[in-house]
Amino acid sequence: MDVNAAVAAAAAIAGVLTGVIAVLAFRWSEREQKRPTRTSLHTDPVLPPGVDTVLSVLRSSAVVLDEGDAVVKASSAAYALGLVRGGKLAVEPMLQMARDTRRDGEIRQVELDLPRRGTGRGEALAVSARVAPLGSRLVLLLVEDLTEARRIEAVRRDFVANVSHELKTPVGALSLLSEAVMDASDDPEAVQRFAGRMQIEATRLTNLVQELIDLSRVQNDDPLEDAEPVRVDELVAEAIDRCRHQAGTKQITMAAGGTADLHVWGNRGQLAAALGNLVENAVNYSPARTRVGIAARRVTAPGGDMIEVAVTDQGIGISGKDKERIFERFYRVDPARSRATGGTGLGLAIVKHVAASHGGEVTVWSSEGQGSTFTLRLPEAGAARDRAQQHPALDDEAGQPTESSPYLPLPAPEVLP
């Protein structure tokens, strides 16, 4: 009887221990499931249904914060902008906005300038940050990059200011000259003199308006819609003919040379305007009794053969600080000389846009006191490449620059007074 009682007692004790162990194991398992892990902060189950899908298609950088300011979800754009680092929101003003929104539930928005990540030049990113509550515990931060929009707005604002200034000068001159003509109505010589000045100012105004139209056209139109193979020698001849009178007045010799029978693919009108602007600048900024050369050649490039047309002058050259800005709209190296020659400061900007829209580029080499060389590089037309393969003799080595000089020698030049 005592033995049976002992067995029963032992069985009861074992059952109690088993129950206690089971309860402890269940509670430990439940506590482990509720404990946040490193991966659980970045997985979907903590987000309301559908939020993750919405955030993935937003153009804005998105960051979701929990009640402890830890990052629950962040888009790749947020990491790229440097908003999130080490699992935390790295921008203190945005973090404070999130805390205020979590406290009172109000939506907040602010524009900030953030230091650009990875640069030591103090450049800033302009962003717009908007914070809103997401459910009862989470906060959503949306950040829009406004840097490019602000840059475009600054360019537009400067462009309008520059155009207004440039238009005001000839318009004001015409107004004053017309008053002078009226006052000198009884003096034929004065009337003739003032009328001549009015013609000069009217021509300058016409040129400015035309170049504004040309610049707008090359920026908005697709030149490849009406593209065709264009002979380079015809473009060169047209550019020389355009500047023949100015060159003759200053006794400047223009010489054309280089590789023959070259073709580029593009809009003939835009290409002629671009090369004409380069030649016209070379003539206008060259001293009297000097030489302007135009040379064309074919160069090999990874994406296909390119045609280079170099315009070389013997002018005063361009300083290093000016070379970085000469392709900007309305920028002039020498404003006094530009006004004397009727320049508007838009010619090189037009050349730059034409080259870019045709898949090419324009570069400049210059040294003060030694002159300048502007090189227009454009893709060669496919038909011209086929003809060059059938007639390799046409693709000679003429026009190759030497190590001692960046100028393009002009083989057998055709001298045009």
Coordinates of C-alpha atoms in Angstrom, one line a residue:
M1 CA 0.0 0.0 0.0
D2 CA 2.9 2.3 0.9
V3 CA 4.5 1.5 -2.5
N4 CA 1.4 2.4 -4.5
A5 CA 1.1 5.7 -2.6
A6 CA 4.7 6.5 -3.4
V7 CA 4.2 5.8 -7.1
A8 CA 1.1 7.9 -7.1
A9 CA 2.9 10.8 -5.4
A10 CA 5.8 10.6 -7.8
A11 CA 3.5 10.6 -10.8
A12 CA 1.7 13.6 -9.4
I13 CA 4.9 15.5 -8.9
A14 CA 6.1 14.6 -12.5
G15 CA 2.8 15.9 -13.9
V16 CA 3.1 19.2 -12.0
L17 CA 6.7 19.7 -13.2
T18 CA 5.6 18.9 -16.8
G19 CA 2.8 21.4 -16.6
V20 CA 5.1 24.1 -15.1
I21 CA 7.7 23.5 -17.8
A22 CA 5.1 23.7 -20.6
V23 CA 3.7 27.0 -19.2
L24 CA 7.2 28.5 -19.0
A25 CA 8.1 27.3 -22.5
F26 CA 4.9 28.8 -23.9
R27 CA 5.4 32.1 -22.3
W28 CA 9.1 32.2 -23.4
S29 CA 8.1 31.5 -27.0
E30 CA 5.3 34.1 -26.9
R31 CA 7.8 36.7 -25.5
E32 CA 10.4 35.9 -28.2
Q33 CA 7.8 36.3 -30.9
K34 CA 6.8 39.8 -29.6
R35 CA 10.4 40.9 -29.3
P36 CA 11.5 43.2 -32.3
T37 CA 14.3 41.9 -34.3
R38 CA 16.6 43.7 -36.7
T39 CA 14.9 42.2 -39.7
S40 CA 11.4 42.8 -38.4
L41 CA 12.0 46.6 -38.6
H42 CA 12.3 46.4 -42.4
T43 CA 9.7 43.8 -43.3
D44 CA 6.2 44.3 -44.4
P45 CA 4.0 42.9 -41.6
V46 CA 4.5 46.0 -39.4
L47 CA 3.1 48.2 -42.1
P48 CA -0.7 48.6 -42.8
P49 CA -1.9 46.5 -45.7
G50 CA -1.1 48.1 -49.1
V51 CA 1.2 50.8 -47.8
D52 CA 4.4 49.0 -49.0
T53 CA 3.0 48.8 -52.5
V54 CA 2.1 52.4 -52.6
L55 CA 5.5 53.5 -51.3
S56 CA 7.2 51.5 -54.0
V57 CA 5.6 53.4 -56.8
L58 CA 6.0 56.9 -55.4
R59 CA 8.5 59.2 -57.1
S60 CA 9.3 60.9 -53.7
S61 CA 11.8 59.4 -51.2
A62 CA 9.8 57.7 -48.5
V63 CA 10.7 56.9 -44.9
V64 CA 8.4 55.2 -42.3
L65 CA 9.3 55.7 -38.6
D66 CA 7.9 53.9 -35.6
E67 CA 7.2 55.3 -32.1
G68 CA 10.9 55.0 -31.2
D69 CA 12.1 57.0 -34.3
A70 CA 13.5 53.8 -35.8
V71 CA 13.2 53.4 -39.5
V72 CA 10.6 50.7 -40.4
K73 CA 10.7 51.2 -44.1
A74 CA 12.9 53.4 -46.4
S75 CA 13.0 53.6 -50.2
S76 CA 16.3 53.4 -52.1
A77 CA 16.0 57.0 -53.0
A78 CA 16.0 58.0 -49.3
Y79 CA 19.3 56.1 -48.9
A80 CA 20.7 57.8 -52.0
L81 CA 19.9 61.3 -50.7
G82 CA 21.5 60.4 -47.4
L83 CA 18.3 60.7 -45.4
V84 CA 18.7 57.3 -43.7
R85 CA 22.0 56.1 -42.1
G86 CA 22.5 53.3 -39.7
G87 CA 18.8 52.6 -39.5
K88 CA 18.1 56.1 -38.3
L89 CA 16.8 59.3 -39.9
A90 CA 19.9 61.4 -40.3
V91 CA 18.3 64.8 -40.9
E92 CA 17.5 66.4 -37.5
P93 CA 14.8 68.9 -38.7
M94 CA 12.9 66.1 -40.4
L95 CA 13.2 64.0 -37.3
Q96 CA 11.8 66.8 -35.1
M97 CA 8.9 67.2 -37.6
A98 CA 8.2 63.5 -37.2
R99 CA 8.1 63.7 -33.4
D100 CA 5.8 66.8 -33.5
T101 CA 3.4 65.0 -36.0
R102 CA 3.4 61.9 -33.8
R103 CA 2.5 64.0 -30.8
D104 CA -0.4 66.1 -32.3
G105 CA -1.3 64.2 -35.5
E106 CA -0.9 67.3 -37.7
I107 CA 0.6 67.1 -41.2
R108 CA 3.7 69.3 -41.6
Q109 CA 5.7 70.4 -44.7
V110 CA 8.9 72.4 -45.0
E111 CA 11.6 73.1 -47.6
L112 CA 15.2 72.5 -46.6
D113 CA 18.7 72.8 -48.1
L114 CA 20.7 69.6 -47.4
P115 CA 24.5 69.2 -47.9
R116 CA 25.1 67.1 -51.0
R117 CA 26.4 63.6 -50.0
G118 CA 29.9 62.8 -51.1
T119 CA 31.1 66.3 -52.1
G120 CA 33.2 68.6 -50.2
R121 CA 32.3 71.8 -52.1
G122 CA 29.4 72.8 -50.0
E123 CA 26.8 72.1 -52.7
A124 CA 23.3 71.8 -51.3
L125 CA 20.3 69.7 -52.2
A126 CA 17.0 71.6 -52.2
V127 CA 14.2 69.3 -50.9
S128 CA 10.6 69.5 -49.8
A129 CA 9.7 67.3 -46.8
R130 CA 6.2 66.4 -45.8
V131 CA 5.3 64.4 -42.7
A132 CA 2.0 62.7 -41.9
P133 CA 0.7 60.2 -39.4
L134 CA 0.4 56.6 -40.7
G135 CA -2.0 54.7 -38.5
S136 CA -1.7 55.0 -34.7
R137 CA 2.0 54.3 -34.2
L138 CA 3.8 55.1 -37.4
V139 CA 4.8 58.3 -39.2
L140 CA 5.3 58.7 -42.9
L141 CA 8.0 61.1 -44.3
L142 CA 7.9 62.0 -48.0
V143 CA 10.9 64.0 -49.5
E144 CA 10.9 65.5 -53.0
D145 CA 14.2 66.6 -54.6
L146 CA 13.7 70.2 -55.9
T147 CA 17.3 70.8 -56.9
E148 CA 16.8 70.5 -60.6
A149 CA 13.5 72.4 -60.6
R150 CA 15.2 75.3 -58.7
R151 CA 18.1 75.2 -61.2
I152 CA 15.7 75.5 -64.1
E153 CA 13.8 78.3 -62.5
A154 CA 17.1 80.2 -61.9
V155 CA 18.1 79.7 -65.5
R156 CA 14.7 80.9 -66.7
R157 CA 14.8 83.9 -64.3
D158 CA 18.4 84.9 -65.5
F159 CA 17.3 84.4 -69.1
V160 CA 14.4 86.7 -68.8
A161 CA 16.6 89.3 -67.0
N162 CA 19.3 89.1 -69.6
V163 CA 16.8 89.3 -72.5
S164 CA 15.2 92.3 -70.9
H165 CA 18.5 94.0 -70.5
E166 CA 19.7 93.2 -74.0
L167 CA 16.5 94.4 -75.6
K168 CA 16.4 97.6 -73.5
T169 CA 19.8 98.8 -74.9
P170 CA 18.9 99.0 -78.6
V171 CA 15.3 100.0 -78.0
G172 CA 16.5 102.9 -75.7
A173 CA 19.1 103.9 -78.3
L174 CA 16.4 104.0 -81.1
S175 CA 14.2 106.1 -78.9
L176 CA 16.9 108.7 -78.2
L177 CA 18.0 108.7 -81.9
S178 CA 14.5 109.3 -83.1
E179 CA 14.2 112.3 -80.8
A180 CA 17.5 113.6 -82.1
V181 CA 16.3 113.3 -85.7
M182 CA 13.2 115.3 -84.8
D183 CA 15.3 118.0 -83.2
A184 CA 17.7 118.1 -86.1
S185 CA 15.0 118.2 -88.8
D186 CA 16.5 121.3 -90.3
D187 CA 20.0 119.8 -90.4
P188 CA 20.3 117.3 -93.2
E189 CA 23.8 116.1 -92.2
A190 CA 22.7 115.4 -88.6
V191 CA 19.6 113.6 -89.8
Q192 CA 21.7 111.4 -92.0
R193 CA 24.1 110.7 -89.2
F194 CA 21.4 109.8 -86.7
A195 CA 19.6 107.7 -89.3
G196 CA 22.7 105.7 -89.9
R197 CA 23.0 105.0 -86.1
M198 CA 19.3 104.1 -86.1
Q199 CA 20.0 101.5 -88.8
I200 CA 22.9 100.0 -86.7
E201 CA 20.7 99.7 -83.6
A202 CA 17.8 98.3 -85.6
T203 CA 20.1 95.7 -87.1
R204 CA 21.4 94.8 -83.7
L205 CA 17.8 94.4 -82.4
T206 CA 16.8 92.3 -85.4
N207 CA 19.8 90.0 -84.9
L208 CA 19.0 89.6 -81.2
V209 CA 15.4 88.7 -81.8
Q210 CA 16.5 86.3 -84.6
E211 CA 19.0 84.6 -82.4
L212 CA 16.4 84.3 -79.6
I213 CA 14.1 82.6 -82.1
D214 CA 17.0 80.3 -83.3
L215 CA 17.9 79.3 -79.7
S216 CA 14.3 78.6 -78.8
R217 CA 14.0 76.5 -82.0
V218 CA 17.1 74.3 -81.4
Q219 CA 16.0 73.7 -77.8
N220 CA 12.4 72.7 -78.6
D221 CA 12.6 71.0 -82.0
D222 CA 13.9 67.6 -82.7
P223 CA 16.5 68.1 -85.5
L224 CA 16.5 64.4 -86.4
E225 CA 12.9 64.5 -87.5
D226 CA 14.0 66.2 -90.7
A227 CA 17.5 64.8 -90.8
E228 CA 19.4 64.2 -94.0
P229 CA 23.0 63.6 -95.0
V230 CA 24.7 67.0 -95.2
R231 CA 27.9 67.6 -97.1
V232 CA 30.5 69.2 -94.8
D233 CA 32.2 71.1 -97.6
E234 CA 28.9 72.8 -98.4
L235 CA 28.4 73.9 -94.8
V236 CA 32.0 75.3 -94.8
A237 CA 31.4 77.2 -98.0
E238 CA 28.2 78.6 -96.7
A239 CA 29.8 79.8 -93.5
I240 CA 32.7 81.4 -95.4
D241 CA 30.3 83.2 -97.8
R242 CA 28.3 84.4 -94.8
C243 CA 31.4 86.2 -93.3
R244 CA 33.0 87.2 -96.6
H245 CA 32.1 90.9 -96.2
Q246 CA 33.3 91.2 -92.6
A247 CA 36.5 89.4 -93.4
G248 CA 37.2 91.6 -96.5
T249 CA 36.7 94.7 -94.4
K250 CA 39.4 93.6 -92.0
Q251 CA 41.6 92.1 -94.7
I252 CA 41.3 88.7 -93.0
T253 CA 42.2 85.6 -95.1
M254 CA 39.9 82.6 -94.8
A255 CA 41.2 79.2 -95.7
A256 CA 39.3 76.0 -96.0
G257 CA 40.8 72.5 -96.1
G258 CA 40.9 69.0 -94.6
T259 CA 39.5 65.7 -95.7
A260 CA 37.2 65.9 -98.7
D261 CA 33.7 64.3 -99.3
L262 CA 32.6 64.2 -95.6
H263 CA 28.9 63.9 -94.6
V264 CA 27.1 64.4 -91.3
W265 CA 23.6 63.4 -90.5
G266 CA 21.2 66.1 -89.2
N267 CA 19.2 69.3 -89.9
R268 CA 21.0 71.3 -92.5
G269 CA 19.6 74.7 -91.4
Q270 CA 20.7 74.2 -87.8
L271 CA 24.1 72.8 -88.7
A272 CA 24.8 75.7 -91.1
A273 CA 23.8 78.2 -88.4
A274 CA 26.1 76.5 -85.8
L275 CA 29.2 76.5 -88.1
G276 CA 28.3 80.0 -89.4
N277 CA 28.4 81.3 -85.8
L278 CA 31.8 79.8 -85.1
V279 CA 33.3 81.3 -88.3
E280 CA 31.6 84.6 -87.7
N281 CA 33.0 84.8 -84.1
A282 CA 36.5 83.9 -85.4
V283 CA 36.3 86.8 -87.9
N284 CA 34.8 89.3 -85.4
Y285 CA 37.4 88.6 -82.7
S286 CA 40.5 88.4 -85.0
P287 CA 42.8 91.4 -85.6
A288 CA 43.0 92.8 -89.1
R289 CA 45.3 91.1 -91.7
T290 CA 45.2 87.8 -89.9
R291 CA 44.0 84.3 -90.9
V292 CA 41.0 82.2 -90.1
G293 CA 41.1 78.5 -91.0
I294 CA 38.3 75.9 -91.3
A295 CA 39.4 72.2 -91.5
A296 CA 37.3 69.0 -91.5
R297 CA 38.4 65.5 -90.8
R298 CA 37.1 62.1 -89.8
V299 CA 38.0 60.6 -86.4
T300 CA 37.4 57.1 -85.1
A301 CA 35.2 56.9 -82.0
P302 CA 33.8 53.9 -80.0
G303 CA 30.2 54.5 -81.1
G304 CA 31.1 55.2 -84.8
D305 CA 33.1 57.6 -86.8
M306 CA 32.8 61.3 -86.0
I307 CA 33.4 64.4 -88.2
E308 CA 35.4 67.2 -86.7
V309 CA 35.2 70.7 -88.1
A310 CA 37.7 73.0 -86.5
V311 CA 37.6 76.8 -86.8
T312 CA 41.0 78.4 -85.9
D313 CA 41.7 82.1 -85.5
Q314 CA 44.8 84.2 -84.6
G315 CA 43.0 86.4 -82.1
I316 CA 43.8 87.4 -78.6
G317 CA 42.7 84.1 -77.1
I318 CA 40.5 83.3 -74.2
S319 CA 41.5 83.1 -70.5
G320 CA 41.0 80.0 -68.5
K321 CA 38.2 81.4 -66.3
D322 CA 36.3 82.6 -69.4
K323 CA 36.6 79.3 -71.2
E324 CA 34.4 77.7 -68.6
R325 CA 31.6 80.1 -69.3
I326 CA 31.7 81.1 -73.0
F327 CA 28.9 78.7 -73.9
E328 CA 26.5 80.3 -71.5
R329 CA 23.8 82.5 -72.8
F330 CA 24.6 86.2 -73.1
Y331 CA 28.1 85.6 -71.7
R332 CA 30.8 87.8 -73.3
V333 CA 34.5 87.6 -72.9
D334 CA 34.9 91.3 -73.8
P335 CA 31.5 93.1 -73.6
A336 CA 32.9 96.3 -75.1
R337 CA 34.2 94.4 -78.2
S338 CA 31.0 92.4 -78.5
R339 CA 28.8 95.5 -78.6
A340 CA 31.2 97.0 -81.1
T341 CA 30.8 94.0 -83.4
G342 CA 27.1 93.6 -82.8
G343 CA 27.4 90.4 -80.8
T344 CA 24.5 89.2 -78.7
G345 CA 26.2 86.5 -76.6
L346 CA 23.9 83.8 -77.9
G347 CA 26.0 82.5 -80.8
L348 CA 28.0 79.9 -78.9
A349 CA 24.9 78.9 -76.8
I350 CA 23.2 78.0 -80.1
V351 CA 26.3 76.1 -81.3
K352 CA 26.3 74.1 -78.0
H353 CA 22.6 73.2 -78.3
V354 CA 22.8 72.2 -82.0
A355 CA 25.8 70.0 -81.3
A356 CA 24.1 68.3 -78.3
S357 CA 20.8 67.7 -80.2
H358 CA 22.7 66.1 -83.0
G359 CA 24.6 63.7 -80.7
G360 CA 27.8 65.6 -80.8
E361 CA 29.7 68.3 -78.9
V362 CA 31.7 71.5 -79.2
T363 CA 35.0 72.1 -77.5
V364 CA 37.5 75.0 -77.4
W365 CA 41.2 75.2 -77.2
S366 CA 42.6 78.7 -76.5
S367 CA 45.7 80.4 -75.2
E368 CA 45.9 84.1 -74.5
G369 CA 48.0 85.7 -77.3
Q370 CA 47.9 82.6 -79.5
G371 CA 44.3 82.5 -80.7
S372 CA 41.6 79.9 -80.4
T373 CA 40.3 76.7 -82.0
F374 CA 36.6 75.7 -81.7
T375 CA 36.0 72.1 -82.7
L376 CA 32.5 70.9 -83.7
R377 CA 32.2 67.1 -83.4
L378 CA 29.2 65.4 -85.1
P379 CA 28.3 61.8 -86.0
E380 CA 29.1 60.9 -89.6
A381 CA 26.3 59.9 -91.9
G382 CA 26.0 56.1 -92.4
A383 CA 26.0 56.5 -96.2
A384 CA 29.2 58.5 -96.0
R385 CA 30.9 55.8 -94.0
D386 CA 29.9 53.2 -96.6
R387 CA 31.4 55.3 -99.4
A388 CA 34.6 55.9 -97.3
Q389 CA 35.0 52.1 -97.0
Q390 CA 34.7 51.7 -100.8
H391 CA 37.1 54.6 -101.5
P392 CA 39.6 54.5 -98.6
A393 CA 41.8 57.0 -100.5
L394 CA 39.5 59.8 -99.5
D395 CA 40.2 59.2 -95.8
D396 CA 43.7 60.5 -95.7
E397 CA 45.6 61.7 -92.7
A398 CA 45.4 65.4 -93.6
G399 CA 44.3 67.6 -90.9
Q400 CA 45.7 65.6 -88.0
P401 CA 46.8 67.8 -85.1
T402 CA 50.5 67.6 -84.1
E403 CA 51.8 67.3 -80.6
S404 CA 53.5 70.6 -80.8
S405 CA 50.4 72.5 -81.8
P406 CA 46.7 72.1 -81.2
Y407 CA 45.8 73.8 -84.5
L408 CA 44.7 71.7 -87.4
P409 CA 47.0 72.2 -90.4
L410 CA 45.1 73.0 -93.6
P411 CA 46.4 71.0 -96.5
A412 CA 46.2 72.7 -99.9
P413 CA 44.0 75.5 -98.6
E414 CA 41.7 77.4 -100.8
V415 CA 42.4 81.0 -100.0
L416 CA 39.4 83.2 -100.0
P417 CA 40.0 86.9 -99.6

